[in-house]
Coordinates of C-alpha atoms in Angstrom, one line a residue:
X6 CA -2.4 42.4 0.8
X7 CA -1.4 45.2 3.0
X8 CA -2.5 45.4 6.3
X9 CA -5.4 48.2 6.9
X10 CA -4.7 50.2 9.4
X11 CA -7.9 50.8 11.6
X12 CA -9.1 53.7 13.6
X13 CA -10.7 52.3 16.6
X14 CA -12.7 54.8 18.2
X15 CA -13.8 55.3 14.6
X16 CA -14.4 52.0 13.7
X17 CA -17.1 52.0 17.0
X18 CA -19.0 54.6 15.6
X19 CA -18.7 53.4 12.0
X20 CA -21.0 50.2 13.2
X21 CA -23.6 51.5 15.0
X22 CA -26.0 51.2 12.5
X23 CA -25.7 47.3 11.2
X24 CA -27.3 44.7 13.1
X25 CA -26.5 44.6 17.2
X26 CA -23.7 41.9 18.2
X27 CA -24.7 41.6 21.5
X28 CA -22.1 39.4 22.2
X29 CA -19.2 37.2 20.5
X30 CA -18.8 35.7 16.8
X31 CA -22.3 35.7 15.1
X32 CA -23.1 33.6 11.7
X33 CA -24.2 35.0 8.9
X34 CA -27.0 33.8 7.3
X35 CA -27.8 30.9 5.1
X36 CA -29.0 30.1 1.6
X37 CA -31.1 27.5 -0.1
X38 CA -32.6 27.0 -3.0
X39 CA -34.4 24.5 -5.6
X40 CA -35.6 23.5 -9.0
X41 CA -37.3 20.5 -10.8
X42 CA -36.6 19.4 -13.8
X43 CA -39.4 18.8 -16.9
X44 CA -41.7 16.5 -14.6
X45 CA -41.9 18.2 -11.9
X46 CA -45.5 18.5 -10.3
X47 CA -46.7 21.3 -9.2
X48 CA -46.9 20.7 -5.5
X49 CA -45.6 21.7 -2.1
X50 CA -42.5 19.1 -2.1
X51 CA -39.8 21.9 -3.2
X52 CA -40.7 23.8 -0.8
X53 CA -40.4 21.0 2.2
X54 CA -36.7 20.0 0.2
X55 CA -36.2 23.8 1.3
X56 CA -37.0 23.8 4.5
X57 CA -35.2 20.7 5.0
X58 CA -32.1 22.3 3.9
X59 CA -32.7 25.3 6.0
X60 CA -32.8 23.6 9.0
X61 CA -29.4 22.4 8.3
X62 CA -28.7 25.1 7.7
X63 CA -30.1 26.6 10.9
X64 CA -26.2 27.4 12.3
X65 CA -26.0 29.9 10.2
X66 CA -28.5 32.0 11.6
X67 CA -31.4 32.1 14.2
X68 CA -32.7 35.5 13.8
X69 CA -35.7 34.9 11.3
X70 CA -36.5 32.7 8.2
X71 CA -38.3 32.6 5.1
X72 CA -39.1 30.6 1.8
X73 CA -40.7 32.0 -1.8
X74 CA -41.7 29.7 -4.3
X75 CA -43.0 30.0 -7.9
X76 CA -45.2 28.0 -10.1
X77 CA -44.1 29.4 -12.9
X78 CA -45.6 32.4 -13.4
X79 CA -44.9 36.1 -11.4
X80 CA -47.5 35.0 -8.5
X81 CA -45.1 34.3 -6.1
X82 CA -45.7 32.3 -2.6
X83 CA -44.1 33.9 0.4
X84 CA -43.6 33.1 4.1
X85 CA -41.4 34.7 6.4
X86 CA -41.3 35.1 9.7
X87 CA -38.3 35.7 13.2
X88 CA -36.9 32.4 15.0
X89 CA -35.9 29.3 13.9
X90 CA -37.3 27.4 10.9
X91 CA -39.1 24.9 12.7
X92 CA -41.4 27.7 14.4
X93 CA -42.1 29.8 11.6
X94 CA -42.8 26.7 9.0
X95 CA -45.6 24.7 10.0
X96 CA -47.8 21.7 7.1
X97 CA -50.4 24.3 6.8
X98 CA -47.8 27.7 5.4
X99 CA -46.1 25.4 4.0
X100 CA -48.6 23.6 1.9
X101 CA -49.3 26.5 0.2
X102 CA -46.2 27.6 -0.9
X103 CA -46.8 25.4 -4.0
X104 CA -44.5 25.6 -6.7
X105 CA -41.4 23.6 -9.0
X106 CA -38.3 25.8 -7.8
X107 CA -37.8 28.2 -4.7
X108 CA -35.5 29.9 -2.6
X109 CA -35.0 30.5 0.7
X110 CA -33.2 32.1 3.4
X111 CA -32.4 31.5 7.6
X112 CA -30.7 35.0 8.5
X113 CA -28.4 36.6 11.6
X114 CA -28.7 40.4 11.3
X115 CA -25.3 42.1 10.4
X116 CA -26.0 44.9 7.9
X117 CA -29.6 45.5 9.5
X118 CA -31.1 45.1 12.3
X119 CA -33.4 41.9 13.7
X120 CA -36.6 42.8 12.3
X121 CA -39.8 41.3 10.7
X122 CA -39.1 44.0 7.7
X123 CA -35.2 42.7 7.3
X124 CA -36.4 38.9 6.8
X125 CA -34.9 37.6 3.5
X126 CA -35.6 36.4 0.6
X127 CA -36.5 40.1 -0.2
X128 CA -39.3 40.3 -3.5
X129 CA -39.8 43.4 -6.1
X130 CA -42.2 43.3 -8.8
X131 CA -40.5 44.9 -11.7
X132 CA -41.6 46.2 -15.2
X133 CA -40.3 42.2 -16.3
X134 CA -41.9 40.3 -13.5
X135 CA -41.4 39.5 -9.8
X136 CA -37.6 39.2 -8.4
X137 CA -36.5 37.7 -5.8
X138 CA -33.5 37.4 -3.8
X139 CA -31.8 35.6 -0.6
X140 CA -28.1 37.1 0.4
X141 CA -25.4 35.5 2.8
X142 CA -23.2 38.4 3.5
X143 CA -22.3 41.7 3.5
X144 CA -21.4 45.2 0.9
X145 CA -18.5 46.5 1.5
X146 CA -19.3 49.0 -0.7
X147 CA -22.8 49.4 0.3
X148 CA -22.7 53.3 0.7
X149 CA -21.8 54.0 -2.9
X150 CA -23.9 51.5 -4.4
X151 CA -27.2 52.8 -2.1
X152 CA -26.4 56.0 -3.2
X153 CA -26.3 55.3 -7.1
X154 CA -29.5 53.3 -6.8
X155 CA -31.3 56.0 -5.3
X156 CA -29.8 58.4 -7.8
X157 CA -31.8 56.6 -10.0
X158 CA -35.0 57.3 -8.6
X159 CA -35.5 54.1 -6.9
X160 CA -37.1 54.2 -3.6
X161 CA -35.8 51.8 -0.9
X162 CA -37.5 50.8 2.3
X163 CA -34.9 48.9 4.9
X164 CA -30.9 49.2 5.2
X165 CA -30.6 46.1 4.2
X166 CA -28.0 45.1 1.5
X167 CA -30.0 42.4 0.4
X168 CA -33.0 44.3 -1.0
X169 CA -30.1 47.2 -2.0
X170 CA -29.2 44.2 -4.3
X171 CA -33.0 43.3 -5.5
X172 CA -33.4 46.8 -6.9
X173 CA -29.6 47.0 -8.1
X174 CA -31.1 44.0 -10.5
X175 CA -33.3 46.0 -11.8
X176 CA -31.3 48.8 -12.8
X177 CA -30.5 48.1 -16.7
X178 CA -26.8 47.4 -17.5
X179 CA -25.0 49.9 -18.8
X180 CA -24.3 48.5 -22.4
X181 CA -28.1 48.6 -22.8
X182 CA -31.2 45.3 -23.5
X183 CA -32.5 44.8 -26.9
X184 CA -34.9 42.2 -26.2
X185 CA -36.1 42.4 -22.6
X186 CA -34.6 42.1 -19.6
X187 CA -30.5 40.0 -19.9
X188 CA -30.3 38.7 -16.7
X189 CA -26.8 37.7 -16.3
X190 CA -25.9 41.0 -17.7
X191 CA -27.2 42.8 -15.1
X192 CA -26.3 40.0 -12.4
X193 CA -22.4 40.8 -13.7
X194 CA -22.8 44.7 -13.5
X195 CA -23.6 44.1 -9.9
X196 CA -20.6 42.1 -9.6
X197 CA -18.6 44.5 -11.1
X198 CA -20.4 47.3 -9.2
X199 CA -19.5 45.2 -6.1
X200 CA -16.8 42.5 -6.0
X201 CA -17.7 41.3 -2.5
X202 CA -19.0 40.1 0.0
X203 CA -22.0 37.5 -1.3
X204 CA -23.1 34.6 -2.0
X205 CA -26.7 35.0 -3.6
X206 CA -30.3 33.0 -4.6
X207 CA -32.0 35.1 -7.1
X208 CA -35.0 34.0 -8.3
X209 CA -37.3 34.7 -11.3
X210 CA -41.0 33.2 -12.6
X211 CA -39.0 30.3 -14.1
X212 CA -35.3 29.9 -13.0
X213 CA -32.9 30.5 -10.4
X214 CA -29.0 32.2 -10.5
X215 CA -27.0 31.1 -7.9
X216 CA -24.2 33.6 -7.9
X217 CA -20.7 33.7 -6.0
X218 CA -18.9 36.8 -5.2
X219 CA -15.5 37.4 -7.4
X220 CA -13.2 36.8 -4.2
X221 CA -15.2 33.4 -3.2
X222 CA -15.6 35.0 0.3
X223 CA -18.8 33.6 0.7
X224 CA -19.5 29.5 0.4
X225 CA -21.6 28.1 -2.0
X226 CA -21.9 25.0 -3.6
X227 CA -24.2 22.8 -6.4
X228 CA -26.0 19.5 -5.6
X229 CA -28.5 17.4 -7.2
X230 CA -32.1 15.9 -6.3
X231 CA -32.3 11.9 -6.9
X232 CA -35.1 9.7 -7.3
X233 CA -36.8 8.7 -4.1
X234 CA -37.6 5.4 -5.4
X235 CA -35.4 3.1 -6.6
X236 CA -37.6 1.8 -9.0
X237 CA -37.3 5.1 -11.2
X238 CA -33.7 5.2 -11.3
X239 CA -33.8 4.2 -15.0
X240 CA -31.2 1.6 -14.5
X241 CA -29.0 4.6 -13.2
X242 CA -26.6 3.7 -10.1
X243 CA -25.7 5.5 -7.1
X244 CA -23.6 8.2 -8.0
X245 CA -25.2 8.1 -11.7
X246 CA -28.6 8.8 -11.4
X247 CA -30.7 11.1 -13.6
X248 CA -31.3 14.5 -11.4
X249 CA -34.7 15.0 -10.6
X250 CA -33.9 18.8 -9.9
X251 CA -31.1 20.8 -8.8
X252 CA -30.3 22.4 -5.3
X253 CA -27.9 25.3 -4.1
X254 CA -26.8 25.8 -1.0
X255 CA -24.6 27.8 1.4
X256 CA -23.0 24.6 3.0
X257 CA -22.8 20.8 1.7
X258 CA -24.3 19.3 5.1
X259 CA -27.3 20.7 3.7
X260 CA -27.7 18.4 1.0
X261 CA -29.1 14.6 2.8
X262 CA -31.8 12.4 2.4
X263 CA -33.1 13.5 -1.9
X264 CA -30.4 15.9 -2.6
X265 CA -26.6 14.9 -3.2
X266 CA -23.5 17.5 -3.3
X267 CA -21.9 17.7 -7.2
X268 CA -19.3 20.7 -6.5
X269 CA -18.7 24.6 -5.3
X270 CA -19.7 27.2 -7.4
X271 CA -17.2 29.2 -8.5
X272 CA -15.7 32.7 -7.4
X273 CA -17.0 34.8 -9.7
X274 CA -19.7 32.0 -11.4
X275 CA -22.9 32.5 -12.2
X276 CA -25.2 29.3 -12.0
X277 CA -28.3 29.4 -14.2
X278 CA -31.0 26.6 -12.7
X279 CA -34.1 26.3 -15.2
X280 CA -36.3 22.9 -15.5
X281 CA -33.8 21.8 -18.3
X282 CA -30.8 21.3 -16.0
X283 CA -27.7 23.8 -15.0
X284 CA -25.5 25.8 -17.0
X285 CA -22.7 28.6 -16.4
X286 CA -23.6 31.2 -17.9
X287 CA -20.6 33.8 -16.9
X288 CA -17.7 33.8 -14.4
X289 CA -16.4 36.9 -13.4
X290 CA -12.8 37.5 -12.2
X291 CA -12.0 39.5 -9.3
X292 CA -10.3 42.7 -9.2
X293 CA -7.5 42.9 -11.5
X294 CA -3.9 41.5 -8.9
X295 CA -6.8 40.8 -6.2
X296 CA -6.1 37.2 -5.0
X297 CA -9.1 34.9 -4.0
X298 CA -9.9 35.2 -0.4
X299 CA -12.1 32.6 1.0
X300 CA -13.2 33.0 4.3
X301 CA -11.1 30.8 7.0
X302 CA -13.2 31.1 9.8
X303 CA -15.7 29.1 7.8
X304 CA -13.1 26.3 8.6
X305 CA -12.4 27.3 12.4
X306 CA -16.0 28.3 13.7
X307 CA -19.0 28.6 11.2
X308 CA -19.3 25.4 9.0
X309 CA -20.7 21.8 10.0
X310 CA -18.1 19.5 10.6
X311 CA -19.4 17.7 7.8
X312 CA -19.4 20.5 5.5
X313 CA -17.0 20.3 2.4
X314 CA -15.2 23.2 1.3
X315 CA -12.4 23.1 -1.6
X316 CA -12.6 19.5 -1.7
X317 CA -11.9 18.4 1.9
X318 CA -14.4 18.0 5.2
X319 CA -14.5 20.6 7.4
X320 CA -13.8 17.8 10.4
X321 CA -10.4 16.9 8.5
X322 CA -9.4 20.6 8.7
X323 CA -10.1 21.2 12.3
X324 CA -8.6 17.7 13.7
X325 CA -5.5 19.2 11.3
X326 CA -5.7 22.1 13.6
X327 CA -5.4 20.6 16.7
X328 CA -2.3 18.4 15.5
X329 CA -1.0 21.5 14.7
X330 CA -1.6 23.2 18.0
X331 CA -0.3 20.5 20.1
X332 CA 3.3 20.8 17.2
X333 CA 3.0 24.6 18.3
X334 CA 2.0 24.6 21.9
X335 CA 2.7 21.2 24.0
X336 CA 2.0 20.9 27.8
X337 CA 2.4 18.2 30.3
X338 CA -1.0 16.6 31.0
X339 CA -3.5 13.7 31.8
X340 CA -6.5 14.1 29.9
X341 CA -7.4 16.3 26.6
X342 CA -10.6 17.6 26.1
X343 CA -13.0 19.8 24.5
X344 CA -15.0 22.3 25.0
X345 CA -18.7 20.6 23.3
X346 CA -19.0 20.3 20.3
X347 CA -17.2 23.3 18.7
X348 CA -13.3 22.0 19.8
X349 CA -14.1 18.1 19.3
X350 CA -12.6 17.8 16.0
X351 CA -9.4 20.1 17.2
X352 CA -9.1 17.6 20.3
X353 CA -8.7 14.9 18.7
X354 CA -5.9 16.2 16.5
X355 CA -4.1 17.5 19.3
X356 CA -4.8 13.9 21.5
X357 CA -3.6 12.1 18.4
X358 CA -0.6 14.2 18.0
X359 CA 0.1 14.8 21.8
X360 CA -0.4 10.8 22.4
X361 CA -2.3 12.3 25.5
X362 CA -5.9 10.6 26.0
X363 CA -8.8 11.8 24.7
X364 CA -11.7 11.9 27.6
X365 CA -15.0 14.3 27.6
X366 CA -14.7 16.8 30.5
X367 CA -18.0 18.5 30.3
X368 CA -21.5 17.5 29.5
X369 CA -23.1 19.5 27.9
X370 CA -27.2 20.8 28.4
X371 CA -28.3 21.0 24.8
X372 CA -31.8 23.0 25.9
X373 CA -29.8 25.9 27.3
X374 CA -29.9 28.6 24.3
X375 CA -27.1 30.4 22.8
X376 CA -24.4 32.4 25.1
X377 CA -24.1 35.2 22.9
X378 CA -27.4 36.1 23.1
X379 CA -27.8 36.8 27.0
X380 CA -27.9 41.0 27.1
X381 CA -25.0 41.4 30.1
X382 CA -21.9 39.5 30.9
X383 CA -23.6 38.4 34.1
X384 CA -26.0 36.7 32.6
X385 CA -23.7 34.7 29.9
X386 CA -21.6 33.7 32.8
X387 CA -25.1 32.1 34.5
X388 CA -25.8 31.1 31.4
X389 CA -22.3 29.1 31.0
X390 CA -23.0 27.4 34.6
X391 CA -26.5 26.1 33.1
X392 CA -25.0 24.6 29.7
X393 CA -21.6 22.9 30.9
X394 CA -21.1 20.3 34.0
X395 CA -17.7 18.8 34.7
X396 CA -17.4 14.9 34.3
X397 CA -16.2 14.7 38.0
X398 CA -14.4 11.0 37.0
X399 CA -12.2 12.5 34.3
X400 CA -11.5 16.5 35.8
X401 CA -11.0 15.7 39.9
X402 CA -7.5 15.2 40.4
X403 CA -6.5 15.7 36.2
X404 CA -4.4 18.3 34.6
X405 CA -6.3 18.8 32.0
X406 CA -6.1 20.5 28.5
X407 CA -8.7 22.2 26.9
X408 CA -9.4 23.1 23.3
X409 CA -12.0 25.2 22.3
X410 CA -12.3 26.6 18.3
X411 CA -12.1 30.0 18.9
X412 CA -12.4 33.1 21.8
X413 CA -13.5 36.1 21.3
X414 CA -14.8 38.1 24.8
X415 CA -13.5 35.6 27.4
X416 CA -16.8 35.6 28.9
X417 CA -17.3 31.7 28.3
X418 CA -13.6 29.8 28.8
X419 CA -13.4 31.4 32.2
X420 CA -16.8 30.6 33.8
X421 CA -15.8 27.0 32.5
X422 CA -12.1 26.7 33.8
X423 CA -13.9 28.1 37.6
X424 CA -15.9 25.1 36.8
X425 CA -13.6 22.6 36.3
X426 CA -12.2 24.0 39.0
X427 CA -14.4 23.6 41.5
X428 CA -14.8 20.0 40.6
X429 CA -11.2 19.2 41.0
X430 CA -9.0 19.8 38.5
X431 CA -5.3 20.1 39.4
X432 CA -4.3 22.2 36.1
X433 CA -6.3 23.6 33.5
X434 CA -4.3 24.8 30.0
X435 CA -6.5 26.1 27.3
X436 CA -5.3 25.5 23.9
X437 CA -7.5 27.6 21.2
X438 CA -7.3 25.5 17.8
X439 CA -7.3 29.6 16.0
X440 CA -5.2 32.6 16.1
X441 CA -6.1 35.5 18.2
X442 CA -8.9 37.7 16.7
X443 CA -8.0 40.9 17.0
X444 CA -10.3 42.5 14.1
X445 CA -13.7 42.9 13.4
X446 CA -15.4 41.8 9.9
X447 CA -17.2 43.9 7.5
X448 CA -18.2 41.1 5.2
X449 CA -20.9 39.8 6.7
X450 CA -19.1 38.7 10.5
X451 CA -20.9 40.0 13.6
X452 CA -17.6 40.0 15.3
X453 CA -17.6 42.8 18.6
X454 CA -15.7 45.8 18.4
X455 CA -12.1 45.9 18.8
X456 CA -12.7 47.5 22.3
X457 CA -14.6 44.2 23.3
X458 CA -12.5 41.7 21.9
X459 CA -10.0 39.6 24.3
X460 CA -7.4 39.4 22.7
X461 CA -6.5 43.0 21.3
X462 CA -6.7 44.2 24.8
X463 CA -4.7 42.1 26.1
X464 CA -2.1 41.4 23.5
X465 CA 0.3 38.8 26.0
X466 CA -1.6 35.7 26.3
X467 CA 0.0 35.2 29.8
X468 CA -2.2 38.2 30.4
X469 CA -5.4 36.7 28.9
X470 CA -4.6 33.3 30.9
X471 CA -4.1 35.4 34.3
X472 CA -7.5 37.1 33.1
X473 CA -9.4 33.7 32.5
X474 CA -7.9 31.6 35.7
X475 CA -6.0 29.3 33.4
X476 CA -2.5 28.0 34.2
X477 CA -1.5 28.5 30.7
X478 CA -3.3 29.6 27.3
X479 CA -1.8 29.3 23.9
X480 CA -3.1 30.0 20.3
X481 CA -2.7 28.6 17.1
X482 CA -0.7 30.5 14.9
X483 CA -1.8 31.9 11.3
X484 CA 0.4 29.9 9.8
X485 CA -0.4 26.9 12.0
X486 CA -4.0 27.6 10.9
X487 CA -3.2 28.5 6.8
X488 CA -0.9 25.1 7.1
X489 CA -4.0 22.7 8.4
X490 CA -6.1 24.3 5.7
X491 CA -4.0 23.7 2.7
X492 CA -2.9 20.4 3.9
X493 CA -5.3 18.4 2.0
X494 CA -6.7 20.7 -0.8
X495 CA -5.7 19.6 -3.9
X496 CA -2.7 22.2 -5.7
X497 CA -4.7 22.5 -8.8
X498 CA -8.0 23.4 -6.8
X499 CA -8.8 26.9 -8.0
X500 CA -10.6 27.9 -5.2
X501 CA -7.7 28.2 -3.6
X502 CA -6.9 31.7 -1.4
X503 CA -8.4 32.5 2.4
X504 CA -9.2 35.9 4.1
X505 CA -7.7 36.1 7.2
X506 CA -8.7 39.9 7.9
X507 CA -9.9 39.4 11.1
X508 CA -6.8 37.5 12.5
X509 CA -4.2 39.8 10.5
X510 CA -6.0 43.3 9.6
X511 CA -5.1 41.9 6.1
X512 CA -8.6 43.4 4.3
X513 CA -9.7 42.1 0.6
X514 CA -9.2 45.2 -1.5
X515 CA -9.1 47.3 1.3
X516 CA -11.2 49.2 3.4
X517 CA -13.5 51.6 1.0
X518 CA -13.4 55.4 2.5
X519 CA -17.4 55.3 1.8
X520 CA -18.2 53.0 4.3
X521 CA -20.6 54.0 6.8
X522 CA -20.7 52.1 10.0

């Protein structure tokens, strides 16, 4: 891929109208959905396996929620609401929303902004029935494909890509429908009509597509419901029990308790999920020479550590990472720590590789929210104060090394090294277990503006330690980082292929002219 060259006053301009980043890396949304099979009843338990799964899925976005279910018929259930899953579901909303499959959504504004209106999954009521659809990710080509929906006399309401994509559906296919409306036809002229940046619920009266975009930007993967009770397993063992139902979801840490992880979807597949069980229906390849480009920084920064993508455990990846770092960027110290929980897997690489022991230097206040979200830098720096102390028995005195997955502002590592600091510590050399990101995202990443990010203005990263009050601060390299992430996956995995666009400027396919933010 050749590297994009970017206009940066333009680029400013370009995203003023998607969703606010107020501050670093934001998720970008998650996406769940289930069937049962034959005997299902008709009750409120797919929609509780739902919000089980969203709240696993809550990482991947904070903004606002919602569930639809079906009983079968074009009467859909909906509830949607802002903040976290746990406030907007309550028994009550969620006994009604009776049905035997449903989709749903947990959602971090990127192409939109945070608002009631924007909550996913978006429902039409077409000429064929009621439509419904949850999307993690972003149109690059969103413009163009706007503009040829309206073209065609459809009205839309929000700039949302996700309901762009519900009325897209209904558009017929090109080649034509002889006997109603082909689904997967027009599910694949989408695809075609835009190759990336998705991963996508869609749900109908009586069955559910789970779709992947052609690249495999976007994760998604396949898992099963089992019996509850062992009594109805048939004589089936663990590992061979007759589904009950099928799931899809955006991560594997979503599927626990009921519901166990069978494989990805494809780049490019289309899932059909009806009460009879799972079938491809179509995979469609990407652009013709375009190499599959799945996204690293699920790896680095967005996944659960107990996620599984391309056949290995996110953990595995990142403590890869960190043995790698400490290969790369070695430092004479007493203790290697983390900064909680986002470098713990990375630490312990680069403590195992190092032979330097592994101790916790910070506690950390789980009921202080979210950094990013703080509206000035003063604020996140208060903020920082509130959610880390020092372990005074393992900084005072140390020279200490500390990982952290990823920086993106500066605005957290160095409110934390004046920390560590202050309670003692006799060095303090920051190892980041990722490269330097220098470029923003336009598939479905709320990463800052080139302006606001650390590391493209300040290029030299004895600069960016002078800046932070380290003694020293080092990166992973790409390679480093492409090396940890192939190490396991298996050669003939054919999921194989990362975008590392926002590390390199190295865009899938480009940067369209069209775009519009």
């Amino acid at each position: 891929m050749a590297t994009v060259k970017i206009n940066s006053n333009n680029w400013k301009e370009r995203r003023v109208n998607r969703g606010k980043a107020v501050s670093g890396l934001t998720h970008e949304c998650g996406v769940f959905g289930a069937i049962g099979n034959k005997a299902w009843p008709n009750t409120s338990e797919i929609a509780q396996i739902i919000c089980i799964g969203l709240e696993a899925l809550q990482h991947r976005g904070q903004e606002s929620t919602g569930l639809v279910t079906s009983e079968g018929n074009n009467d859909f259930h909906i509830h949607k609401g802002m903040g976290l899953v746990k406030h907007v579901f309550n028994n009550d909303c969620v006994g009604k929303l009776r049905g035997s499959l449903g989709i749903g959504h947990t959602r971090y504004s990127t192409s939109a902004k945070s608002e009631q209106v924007n909550c996913q999954p978006f429902v039409v009521h077409s000429m064929h029935g009621a439509l419904a659809v949850a999307h993690n990710g972003e149109l690059v080509n969103a413009a163009s494909l706007r503009k040829q929906v309206l073209d065609r006399g459809v009205g839309l309401s929000t700039h949302s890509d996700s309901e762009l994509i519900t009325q897209a559906l209904c558009l017929i296919p090109p080649e034509g429908e002889v006997n109603g409306p082909d689904w997967p036809a027009r599910i694949r002229h989408l695809m075609q009509l835009a190759p990336l940046s998705y991963s996508l619920c869609i749900m109908l009266k009586d069955r559910i597509y789970a779709v992947r975009d052609t690249y495999g930007n976007r994760p998604l993967c396949l898992g099963k419901i089992v019996p509850s009770n062992p009594e109805q397993t048939n004589g089936y063992i663990e590992g061979e029990q007759e589904p009950e139902g099928w799931v899809v979801s955006s991560e594997s840490c979503a599927f626990i308790s009921a519901t166990r992880y069978v494989r990805e979807v494809l780049p490019g597949e289309i899932l059909e999920m009806t009460k009879n069980g799972v079938r491809t229906v179509d995979v469609v390849p990407p652009p013709e020479g375009k190499p599959l480009a799945f996204c690293i920084f699920e790896y680095v920064y967005f996944a659960r550590p107990n996620s599984v993508f391309e056949g290995q455990e996110v953990y595995t990846v990142r403590m890869h990472c960190g043995r790698q770092l400490a290969l790369e960027h070695p430092v004479e110290a007493d203790i290697v720590g983390s900064v909680p929980e986002s470098g713990n897997a990375a630490a312990y690489g680069y403590s195992k590789e190092s032979r330097i022991p592994l101790g916790e230097l910070l506690a950390k206040n789980t009921y202080v929210g979210r950094t990013f979200i703080q509206p000035s830098n003063r604020l996140r720096q208060l903020n920082v104060a509130l959610k880390f102390s020092p372990i005074l028995t393992n900084v005072r005195g140390k020279r200490i090394i500390l990982i952290d997955d990823s920086i993106v502002r500066g605005n957290t590592v160095g409110p934390i090294i004046r920390l560590l600091r202050r309670a003692g510590a006799k060095e303090v050399h920051i190892r980041v277990a990722s490269p330097p990101l220098r470029y923003p995202c336009y598939m479905g990443i709320n990463i800052p503006t080139r302006e606001e990010l650390i590391a493209n203005k300040l290029k030299d990263t004895k600069e960016i330690a002078k800046k932070v009050g380290a003694d020293s601060l080092e990166y992973l390299s790409v390679e480093g980082l492409v090396r940890a992430v192939k190490k396991e996956i298996n050669s003939t995995n054919e999921v194989d292929g990362h975008c590392t666009a926002c590390l390199t400027g190295d865009y899938p396919g480009g940067i369209p002219d069209e775009l519009d933010w």
